[in-house]
Amino acid sequence: MYWSLILLLGLLLQTGKSAVSEEGQLLNLQFHGDFSSDHLDELITFMFKSSENIPVLHYQIQNPSENELVEYLIETRLMSDFYGELLYAVQEPEDAIVLQPDETVRFSNLDIINGKLPDGERDLKFDFILSSSARNILSSLNAGALVSDDNYTVEVELFKITDGVSKERIATESISFETNLPESVLTITDDGEALSRISRTDLRFETPLFQWSGLEQLMYRLIVVKKSETETTEQLLNHQFQQPHSSENITNTSRNVYLDVITTGNSFRYPEELAEVLEQGEVYAWQVRANVKTTHGEKEIESDIWDFTTERVDTDKLTELLTILLGTDKVEQLLREGLELDKIELDGRVYTASEAIPILQEMVQKIQTNRAVIGE
Amino acid sequence: MKNLKTGLLIVGLLVAAIIVYLLFVSPAEQTTMQFEESDDEIAYVRRYVPAVTISNVSTDTLVTVGKSLVTGDTLTTSSAGFAMVLFLDETITRVSPSSQLVIRSALNQDKDMNLRTQINLALGALFMDVNRRGDTEFEITTTNTVASVKGTRFGITSDDYIWVEEGEVEVTIRSTGQIVNLANRMFLEVDQDGTVESGELTDEQISELSSEYEILDRDLIEREMRLQFRSRQGQDAEERLRIFEQEEEN
């Protein structure tokens, strides 16, 4: 299942009241040792279905009487703090569990599904009602939803049949666990190195590569806008995110929208065929948003708004300066091979092509006034 | 008696011929200085732009640039190399790229002064700032000239172009023995056929001629510039420049 790894992040906190009853240890309830929020669907269906044949819940009922045969009835409720009751299971009097004096019986939900106590002789039957909320949770889990923050409680009441007809509650026990969806799963964060790379994009060589960190299997909507003097970047982005996405019109430069795409994965390169849409020396902002399915419904998550600037390079000036420094033949050879100056490194510092122009200009001036020469 | 007269006449003609030869036909030999081989330091390379090599003709041993020069050393600059040689008498020789010169000098007894110095400029060009005192000699020979210096700032090329920024230079044309005195702002050029052209230079011409050597006026720092190129197809290339730049004034 897609979310299995993520679900592992869910913090399972099991808390259970000790099997306190009015008459001592009549009833005991325990989650199976391996149970975790990975198996939330198994818990919801624990009374009637087990896809992995692993027990979820263990019951223990004891007849403390030394000489009295007792008929017991069990009622079980599964509740969520968020949704309320998810499952209610009850035994009719004719399905009562009869325990001999001083007898203790242990069974799991797998025995309930099988309809027999572990001795294989006595029936173990329940009627149950699954709420619509429980069905919704199961449906969303099947669709790959993340398990939201919640607290699930299994509450069991033990009744004794008295006078052959009426039932008397003699013990109650509950056991619960919390599910936790880490906030980090619901955030789209920056990839620092990638942000740095894109921060000054030189369109002569490549289109911007947008990269972020977040769940890979989500469908992300990426929108790029050019900064405007009349509207804030937030306004531009919010406006576009509110529009239905159209794969036919992934740009709308009249609204300052330079890209609007839906993509999976954590990166997207600006289409080469649209490269001429972007302008040199402009500042663009971009953001990604996604809808995450959780057991509590869909949740929209969004990244910060990040900027990048496209380099403005005076290629004619650059060629003129390089011709002086490297010679005509060398520069012509480089241009023939499609090579253009990307950056320079001087005294350990790296400069982009546009930053390099004044440095090269100064160097040429020094050479022309005999204050510097180029060695071999 | 007649024979005696005839003999004396012949001897007289021979002596006259020898005198004429010495004076006019072979003036170069006449002015050639003689130097003894020695390991004494006669000058050192004060500043340079690589590549500059120095080899001693007699030992044919390459020595590290920047070290002292001894008599007979050959200094060669590459197509981008400059050198500034400082003699013991504080004469400065600035050497332009693609030059080659052999330096010889005789020192005084204390070995702290150049008494007689000769530079044989085989290739390229020099700019001299000669600090000459009365008892010292300094000359530069090229293909067809010998420039005897009397304390001056002047330039000279191996193909016999001499120009004076300041002071006076006496130039002997080796092929003809003609002597020409060049004063301030004058130039002289000797063609291959021995034709001499001379005249006066404008301020702009002097400035242009001397500007080539300005790079050696101050200490230099070496800087490396790496130029990185890319193509849209992802190709990379790099060019490295070694730049020798004058240090900024404090």
XYZ file of C-alpha atoms in Angstrom:
626
model
C 0.000 0.000 0.000
C 1.241 3.475 -0.913
C 1.058 4.842 2.504
C 2.584 2.023 4.403
C 5.835 3.852 4.976
C 4.092 7.031 5.891
C 1.742 5.282 8.173
C 4.711 3.916 10.029
C 5.357 7.466 11.021
C 2.064 7.506 12.797
C 2.682 7.413 16.446
C 0.809 4.682 18.066
C 0.063 5.318 21.636
C -1.927 2.634 23.219
C -3.566 3.347 26.491
C -5.731 0.934 28.267
C -7.542 0.985 31.479
C -6.741 -1.960 33.642
C -9.524 -4.489 33.686
C -11.165 -3.040 36.665
C -14.567 -4.395 37.452
C -16.778 -4.478 40.386
C -15.890 -8.102 41.016
C -12.196 -8.236 40.188
C -10.468 -9.357 36.960
C -13.558 -10.485 35.099
C -12.619 -8.895 31.811
C -9.343 -8.122 30.152
C -8.757 -6.490 26.819
C -5.511 -6.131 24.881
C -4.396 -5.078 21.479
C -2.309 -7.640 19.703
C 1.395 -7.003 20.114
C 2.011 -6.068 16.463
C -0.979 -3.834 16.177
C -0.286 -0.370 14.886
C -2.021 2.394 13.025
C -0.828 0.670 9.858
C -3.721 -1.648 10.478
C -6.432 0.879 11.159
C -8.632 -0.773 8.544
C -8.138 -4.088 10.327
C -9.342 -2.510 13.539
C -12.451 -1.069 11.936
C -13.346 -4.434 10.422
C -12.015 -6.488 13.292
C -15.347 -8.070 14.096
C -15.976 -9.472 10.664
C -12.920 -9.352 8.430
C -9.201 -9.851 8.644
C -7.296 -9.521 5.399
C -3.997 -10.539 6.909
C -5.296 -13.085 9.429
C -3.492 -11.314 12.218
C -5.407 -10.725 15.424
C -6.143 -7.165 16.431
C -7.798 -7.543 19.808
C -7.639 -10.163 22.557
C -10.444 -10.695 25.045
C -10.247 -12.554 28.333
C -13.341 -13.353 30.423
C -13.219 -15.067 33.743
C -15.934 -16.677 35.805
C -14.716 -16.060 39.342
C -17.410 -18.188 40.927
C -16.254 -21.467 42.360
C -19.565 -23.199 41.907
C -21.808 -21.132 39.688
C -22.085 -21.533 35.933
C -22.456 -18.055 34.388
C -23.780 -16.862 31.038
C -21.967 -13.797 29.746
C -22.839 -11.294 27.056
C -20.333 -8.907 25.495
C -20.937 -5.529 23.890
C -18.116 -3.888 21.981
C -17.898 -0.365 20.667
C -15.196 1.157 18.485
C -15.157 4.929 18.649
C -13.147 7.733 17.120
C -12.754 11.093 18.830
C -13.301 12.707 15.446
C -16.134 10.614 14.032
C -17.817 9.151 17.130
C -19.055 5.566 17.032
C -17.684 3.486 14.210
C -18.738 -0.008 15.171
C -21.169 -1.508 17.619
C -21.209 -5.268 18.212
C -23.585 -7.004 20.533
C -24.520 -10.566 21.534
C -28.085 -11.689 21.808
C -28.971 -13.741 24.935
C -29.112 -16.952 22.924
C -25.480 -16.354 21.919
C -24.274 -15.950 25.497
C -20.882 -17.354 26.401
C -21.329 -19.930 29.135
C -18.423 -20.305 31.490
C -17.998 -23.066 33.998
C -17.154 -22.162 37.622
C -13.666 -20.740 37.813
C -13.260 -20.940 34.049
C -11.313 -18.362 32.071
C -11.731 -18.066 28.350
C -9.442 -16.178 25.993
C -10.240 -15.373 22.404
C -9.311 -12.888 19.735
C -11.244 -11.148 17.057
C -10.136 -13.929 14.662
C -12.211 -16.324 16.799
C -15.133 -13.906 16.531
C -14.733 -13.939 12.744
C -14.613 -17.757 12.844
C -17.677 -17.831 15.093
C -16.186 -20.316 17.560
C -14.327 -20.042 20.803
C -10.788 -21.492 20.675
C -12.107 -24.812 22.078
C -13.904 -25.125 18.754
C -17.084 -26.281 20.445
C -18.808 -23.212 21.741
C -20.223 -20.645 19.358
C -19.041 -17.044 19.459
C -21.558 -14.890 17.675
C -22.086 -11.149 17.482
C -24.384 -8.856 15.618
C -22.696 -5.657 14.528
C -23.413 -2.304 12.988
C -20.785 -0.434 11.004
C -21.424 3.292 10.888
C -21.290 5.320 7.674
C -18.244 7.114 9.084
C -16.471 3.779 9.409
C -17.347 2.991 5.812
C -15.968 6.372 4.742
C -12.709 5.753 6.576
C -12.353 2.332 4.973
C -13.067 3.819 1.592
C -10.510 6.600 2.035
C -7.872 4.169 3.298
C -8.455 2.049 0.217
C -7.892 5.188 -1.845
C -4.559 5.734 -0.158
C -5.525 8.332 2.412
C -3.195 9.196 5.235
C -4.316 8.368 8.745
C -5.129 11.660 10.448
C -4.594 12.601 14.032
C -7.247 10.823 16.060
C -7.873 8.728 19.114
C -9.545 5.351 18.658
C -11.135 3.585 21.594
C -12.450 0.058 21.917
C -14.899 -0.147 24.769
C -16.184 -3.504 25.974
C -18.960 -4.100 28.437
C -19.465 -7.495 30.064
C -22.940 -8.509 31.132
C -24.100 -11.460 33.182
C -27.476 -12.988 32.456
C -29.457 -13.186 35.570
C -32.769 -14.885 36.156
C -32.411 -16.371 32.712
C -33.676 -13.206 31.028
C -32.267 -9.934 32.319
C -28.691 -8.870 31.950
C -26.544 -7.138 34.479
C -23.424 -5.227 33.556
C -20.602 -6.532 35.638
C -17.486 -5.102 33.993
C -16.335 -2.456 31.544
C -13.005 -2.067 29.949
C -11.674 0.213 27.291
C -8.478 0.403 25.418
C -7.392 3.121 23.032
C -4.632 4.334 20.781
C -3.764 7.578 19.081
C -2.884 8.058 15.494
C -0.678 10.906 14.582
C 0.068 12.362 11.188
C 3.371 14.229 11.473
C 3.161 17.834 10.322
C 6.258 17.267 8.223
C 4.266 14.947 5.985
C 1.826 17.735 5.303
C 4.358 20.335 4.286
C 6.087 21.124 1.050
C 9.546 22.335 1.839
C 12.307 23.784 -0.235
C 15.301 21.917 -1.466
C 17.914 24.474 -0.473
C 20.466 23.475 -3.087
C 17.858 23.436 -5.820
C 16.562 26.848 -4.762
C 20.060 28.190 -4.926
C 20.570 26.722 -8.398
C 17.382 28.210 -9.771
C 17.832 31.558 -8.040
C 19.713 32.968 -11.028
C 18.615 31.129 -14.091
C 20.496 31.755 -17.299
C 18.004 31.149 -20.080
C 20.834 30.914 -22.629
C 21.620 27.448 -21.288
C 18.519 26.017 -19.710
C 15.034 26.647 -18.504
C 14.369 26.751 -14.759
C 14.176 23.480 -12.882
C 11.691 23.654 -10.016
C 12.365 21.223 -7.177
C 10.779 20.779 -3.776
C 10.509 18.237 -1.004
C 7.207 16.580 -0.256
C 5.281 13.364 -0.778
C 6.239 12.146 -4.210
C 2.976 10.455 -5.066
C 0.892 13.598 -4.785
C -0.423 15.557 -7.735
C 1.169 18.956 -7.377
C -0.043 22.105 -9.065
C 2.876 24.365 -9.883
C 2.252 27.982 -10.755
C 4.870 30.516 -11.842
C 4.030 34.212 -11.936
C 6.030 37.245 -12.869
C 6.229 39.771 -10.097
C 3.980 42.710 -10.663
C 3.935 46.256 -9.369
C 0.160 46.397 -9.173
C -0.590 43.125 -7.380
C 1.214 41.241 -4.693
C 2.705 37.897 -5.544
C 0.297 36.251 -3.097
C -2.641 37.822 -4.892
C -1.402 36.669 -8.291
C -0.816 33.139 -7.067
C -4.025 32.867 -5.073
C -6.046 34.102 -7.994
C -4.556 31.536 -10.337
C -4.825 28.672 -7.835
C -8.502 29.470 -7.510
C -9.006 29.008 -11.248
C -9.684 25.502 -12.508
C -6.551 24.111 -14.086
C -6.538 23.945 -17.862
C -3.976 21.799 -19.585
C -4.699 23.728 -22.781
C -3.574 27.063 -21.368
C -0.595 26.583 -19.147
C 0.453 30.214 -19.471
C -1.499 33.433 -19.295
C 1.013 36.218 -19.512
C -1.697 38.888 -19.526
C -2.393 37.788 -15.957
C 1.342 37.417 -15.253
C 0.984 33.637 -15.201
C 4.014 32.066 -16.848
C 3.259 28.465 -15.969
C 0.368 26.511 -14.503
C 0.846 22.754 -14.582
C -0.104 19.694 -12.616
C 2.652 17.210 -12.081
C 3.599 14.241 -9.963
C 6.984 13.878 -8.361
C 9.027 16.591 -6.764
C 10.446 18.415 -9.732
C 9.419 20.026 -12.967
C 11.511 21.662 -15.652
C 10.057 24.654 -17.417
C 9.201 23.443 -20.933
C 11.929 24.203 -23.455
C 9.309 25.035 -26.075
C 8.051 27.860 -23.845
C 11.518 29.177 -23.039
C 11.018 32.306 -25.094
C 8.031 33.206 -22.923
C 10.338 33.916 -20.014
C 12.165 37.200 -20.169
C 15.750 37.985 -19.235
C 16.360 40.053 -16.137
C 12.935 39.483 -14.591
C 11.938 38.200 -11.175
C 9.458 35.338 -11.064
C 7.740 33.711 -8.109
C 6.538 30.147 -7.899
C 4.583 27.971 -5.557
C 3.323 24.394 -5.471
C 0.149 23.217 -3.826
C -1.401 19.778 -3.476
C -4.441 18.123 -2.000
C -3.681 15.357 0.458
C -6.317 12.715 1.187
C -6.567 11.855 4.847
C -8.985 9.832 6.879
C -10.513 13.154 7.889
C -10.983 14.332 4.318
C -8.904 16.302 1.824
C -6.406 18.829 3.062
C -4.694 21.422 0.877
C -1.015 21.866 1.486
C 1.187 24.529 -0.027
C 4.801 25.466 -0.277
C 6.309 28.797 0.556
C 6.513 31.238 -2.304
C 9.969 31.118 -3.858
C 11.653 33.519 -6.256
C 14.048 33.205 -9.113
C 15.639 35.788 -11.354
C 16.528 35.288 -14.964
C 19.964 36.511 -15.908
C 20.246 39.454 -18.249
C 23.383 38.960 -20.290
C 24.642 41.445 -22.861
C 26.049 38.817 -25.192
C 27.413 41.355 -27.694
C 29.409 43.076 -24.986
C 30.560 39.749 -23.652
C 31.777 38.658 -27.082
C 33.608 41.947 -27.535
C 35.426 41.598 -24.202
C 36.248 37.934 -24.704
C 37.673 38.689 -28.121
C 40.123 41.092 -26.528
C 41.062 38.635 -23.802
C 41.102 35.367 -25.718
C 41.574 36.469 -29.288
C 39.244 36.382 -32.259
C 40.075 32.823 -33.318
C 39.334 31.327 -29.922
C 36.080 33.225 -29.495
C 34.897 32.283 -32.967
C 35.735 28.657 -32.270
C 33.762 28.722 -29.023
C 30.778 30.313 -30.706
C 30.904 27.785 -33.542
C 30.671 25.034 -30.940
C 27.688 26.742 -29.352
C 29.639 27.551 -26.206
C 28.896 30.733 -24.331
C 30.399 32.156 -21.170
C 28.566 30.745 -18.186
C 30.638 32.088 -15.328
C 34.100 33.177 -14.351
C 36.146 32.420 -11.305
C 38.583 35.062 -10.159
C 40.520 34.966 -6.907
C 38.372 32.069 -5.746
C 35.067 33.855 -6.310
C 32.574 32.770 -8.898
C 30.633 35.304 -10.943
C 27.755 34.720 -13.302
C 28.074 35.929 -16.873
C 26.217 39.163 -16.155
C 28.299 39.782 -13.041
C 31.420 38.995 -15.038
C 30.922 41.732 -17.619
C 32.104 44.654 -15.443
C 35.001 42.546 -14.173
C 36.094 41.661 -17.683
C 35.579 45.263 -18.718
C 37.899 46.454 -15.962
C 40.483 43.842 -16.873
C 40.403 44.826 -20.528
C 40.801 48.453 -19.560
C 43.858 47.614 -17.478
C 45.353 45.675 -20.357
C 44.677 48.480 -22.787
C 46.340 50.986 -20.475
C 49.284 48.682 -19.838
C 48.425 48.101 -16.211
C 47.938 44.383 -16.809
C 49.044 41.804 -19.302
C 47.932 38.299 -20.029
C 50.653 35.742 -19.468
C 50.976 32.393 -21.156
C 116.244 53.832 -53.523
C 113.318 53.712 -55.864
C 112.545 50.311 -54.460
C 112.777 51.684 -50.940
C 110.374 54.493 -51.808
C 108.090 52.052 -53.472
C 108.284 49.801 -50.416
C 107.564 52.695 -48.053
C 104.649 53.754 -50.248
C 103.245 50.265 -50.164
C 103.669 50.098 -46.389
C 102.116 53.544 -46.073
C 99.172 52.505 -48.232
C 98.748 49.351 -46.220
C 98.779 51.280 -42.948
C 96.339 53.792 -44.410
C 94.137 50.980 -45.645
C 94.193 49.351 -42.239
C 93.340 52.668 -40.593
C 90.488 53.263 -43.043
C 89.222 49.716 -42.517
C 89.386 50.070 -38.798
C 87.684 53.444 -38.861
C 84.989 52.934 -41.454
C 84.734 49.449 -42.878
C 84.681 47.456 -39.675
C 83.535 49.790 -36.933
C 81.613 47.043 -35.146
C 84.696 45.097 -34.417
C 86.290 48.307 -33.429
C 83.689 48.877 -30.711
C 83.272 45.311 -29.550
C 84.003 45.022 -25.878
C 85.879 42.074 -24.444
C 84.562 40.305 -21.333
C 85.951 37.550 -19.221
C 83.736 34.717 -18.112
C 82.691 35.147 -14.519
C 80.022 34.044 -12.070
C 79.787 37.532 -10.645
C 76.304 38.983 -10.466
C 76.016 41.787 -12.997
C 72.270 42.386 -12.802
C 69.091 40.706 -11.724
C 65.570 40.349 -12.984
C 63.573 42.801 -10.928
C 60.148 42.126 -12.404
C 58.866 39.798 -15.030
C 55.788 38.402 -16.666
C 56.219 34.731 -17.443
C 57.498 33.212 -19.473
C 61.056 34.431 -19.230
C 64.036 32.099 -19.370
C 67.657 32.779 -18.784
C 70.437 30.584 -20.016
C 74.148 31.026 -19.884
C 75.696 30.516 -23.261
C 78.941 29.231 -21.854
C 77.381 26.763 -19.470
C 74.118 26.248 -21.326
C 72.400 25.847 -18.010
C 68.893 27.089 -17.448
C 68.530 29.056 -14.274
C 65.453 30.070 -12.429
C 63.875 33.316 -13.466
C 64.318 35.949 -10.852
C 67.827 35.014 -10.008
C 70.899 37.017 -10.749
C 72.353 37.368 -14.199
C 76.021 36.770 -14.931
C 78.082 37.695 -17.923
C 77.047 35.751 -20.979
C 73.518 35.060 -19.839
C 70.849 34.977 -22.523
C 67.482 36.315 -21.489
C 64.516 35.262 -23.564
C 60.940 36.418 -23.220
C 58.019 34.487 -24.621
C 55.326 36.004 -26.791
C 53.594 37.239 -23.626
C 56.640 37.680 -21.423
C 58.062 40.887 -20.108
C 61.183 41.362 -18.007
C 62.773 44.211 -16.162
C 66.498 43.822 -15.567
C 68.181 45.996 -13.005
C 71.942 46.389 -13.276
C 74.258 47.072 -10.368
C 74.672 50.660 -11.550
C 70.867 51.014 -11.391
C 70.479 50.996 -15.130
C 67.113 49.528 -15.982
C 66.394 47.456 -19.042
C 62.790 46.686 -19.869
C 62.412 43.781 -22.236
C 59.339 43.401 -24.427
C 57.734 40.073 -25.439
C 59.432 37.761 -27.956
C 62.871 39.174 -27.261
C 66.244 37.600 -26.829
C 69.361 39.321 -25.584
C 72.795 38.387 -24.374
C 74.119 40.465 -21.533
C 77.766 40.936 -20.725
C 79.286 43.235 -18.192
C 82.610 43.855 -16.531
C 82.538 44.962 -12.919
C 84.781 47.185 -10.867
C 87.163 45.768 -8.289
C 84.554 45.808 -5.536
C 82.128 44.013 -7.886
C 79.387 46.484 -7.089
C 79.398 48.551 -10.264
C 79.090 47.802 -13.962
C 82.071 49.420 -15.669
C 81.408 48.209 -19.175
C 78.143 46.696 -20.236
C 77.060 45.327 -23.558
C 73.676 44.015 -24.528
C 73.406 42.090 -27.743
C 69.797 42.315 -28.787
C 69.140 39.421 -31.135
C 65.340 39.557 -31.130
C 62.624 41.867 -29.938
C 62.914 45.233 -28.269
C 64.189 46.981 -25.162
C 63.545 50.161 -23.362
C 66.582 51.450 -21.522
C 66.886 53.779 -18.606
C 70.647 54.051 -18.363
C 72.272 55.484 -15.318
C 75.688 56.131 -16.696
C 78.526 57.813 -14.942
C 81.586 59.253 -16.613
C 83.829 56.265 -16.129
C 81.434 53.595 -17.396
C 80.452 52.372 -20.824
C 77.138 51.008 -22.002
C 76.350 49.859 -25.476
C 73.702 47.892 -27.219
C 74.311 46.051 -30.439
C 71.652 45.012 -32.883
C 71.802 43.564 -36.359
C 73.162 46.699 -37.886
C 73.714 49.197 -35.103
C 75.750 49.804 -32.025
C 74.181 52.235 -29.643
C 76.569 53.808 -27.205
C 74.712 55.297 -24.366
C 75.448 58.478 -22.535
C 72.772 58.409 -19.882
C 69.341 58.350 -21.326
C 65.936 56.830 -21.732
C 65.575 55.258 -25.113
C 64.143 52.286 -26.935
C 65.728 49.969 -29.406
C 64.589 47.028 -31.497
C 66.565 44.163 -32.916
C 65.660 45.306 -36.412
C 67.449 48.583 -35.876
C 64.840 51.097 -34.807
C 66.119 53.407 -32.118
C 64.202 56.224 -30.501
C 65.153 58.550 -27.689
C 62.743 59.749 -25.095
C 65.257 61.722 -23.143
C 69.051 62.217 -23.293
C 71.438 61.296 -26.076
C 72.522 58.155 -27.875
C 75.350 57.720 -30.276
C 74.500 55.202 -32.955
C 77.040 53.589 -35.208
C 75.710 51.971 -38.370
C 77.746 48.808 -38.548
C 77.498 48.292 -42.288
C 78.692 51.749 -43.184
C 80.434 52.953 -40.089
C 78.260 56.046 -40.138
C 77.821 57.625 -36.733
C 74.596 59.378 -35.874
C 73.886 61.221 -32.661
C 70.286 60.998 -31.551
C 69.050 63.586 -29.134
C 65.729 64.039 -27.317
C 62.647 62.837 -29.177
C 64.582 61.653 -32.228
C 64.420 58.329 -33.946
C 66.586 56.411 -36.363
C 65.752 53.444 -38.518
C 68.187 51.409 -40.570
C 66.768 49.383 -43.431
C 68.241 46.101 -44.529
C 70.042 47.803 -47.380
C 71.681 50.173 -44.919
C 69.493 53.144 -45.728
C 69.130 55.349 -42.673
C 66.033 57.290 -41.887
C 65.821 59.576 -38.936
C 63.657 62.351 -37.667
C 61.731 63.721 -34.738
C 58.918 62.042 -32.879
C 55.720 63.676 -31.643
C 54.639 63.430 -28.000
C 51.967 60.966 -29.002
C 54.456 58.756 -30.799
C 56.813 58.763 -27.840
C 53.971 58.027 -25.492
C 52.825 55.162 -27.666
C 56.321 53.711 -27.948
C 57.025 53.837 -24.220
C 53.577 52.731 -23.108
C 54.313 49.098 -23.970
C 56.742 48.952 -21.091
C 54.514 50.615 -18.497
C 53.411 47.228 -17.242
C 56.858 46.936 -15.651
C 56.634 50.252 -13.836
C 55.196 48.675 -10.692
C 55.258 45.345 -8.943
C 52.893 42.824 -10.453
C 50.497 40.392 -8.908
C 49.448 37.279 -10.698
C 45.747 36.483 -10.899
C 44.150 33.466 -12.456
C 40.842 33.822 -14.199
C 38.906 30.711 -15.130
C 36.319 31.261 -17.798
C 33.728 28.521 -17.925
C 31.691 28.018 -21.050
C 28.566 25.981 -21.608
C 26.345 25.100 -24.454
C 22.626 24.509 -24.408
C 23.403 20.888 -25.179
C 25.316 20.550 -21.914
C 28.844 20.771 -23.316
C 31.464 22.377 -21.082
C 34.741 24.085 -21.794
C 37.146 26.113 -19.740
C 39.766 28.697 -20.589
C 42.314 29.873 -18.059
C 43.987 33.251 -18.156
C 47.051 34.188 -16.149
C 46.825 37.885 -15.695
C 49.686 39.959 -14.391
C 48.327 43.104 -12.943
C 50.052 46.054 -11.399
C 49.593 46.310 -7.690
C 47.289 49.080 -6.622
C 48.942 52.173 -5.209
C 48.608 52.514 -1.463
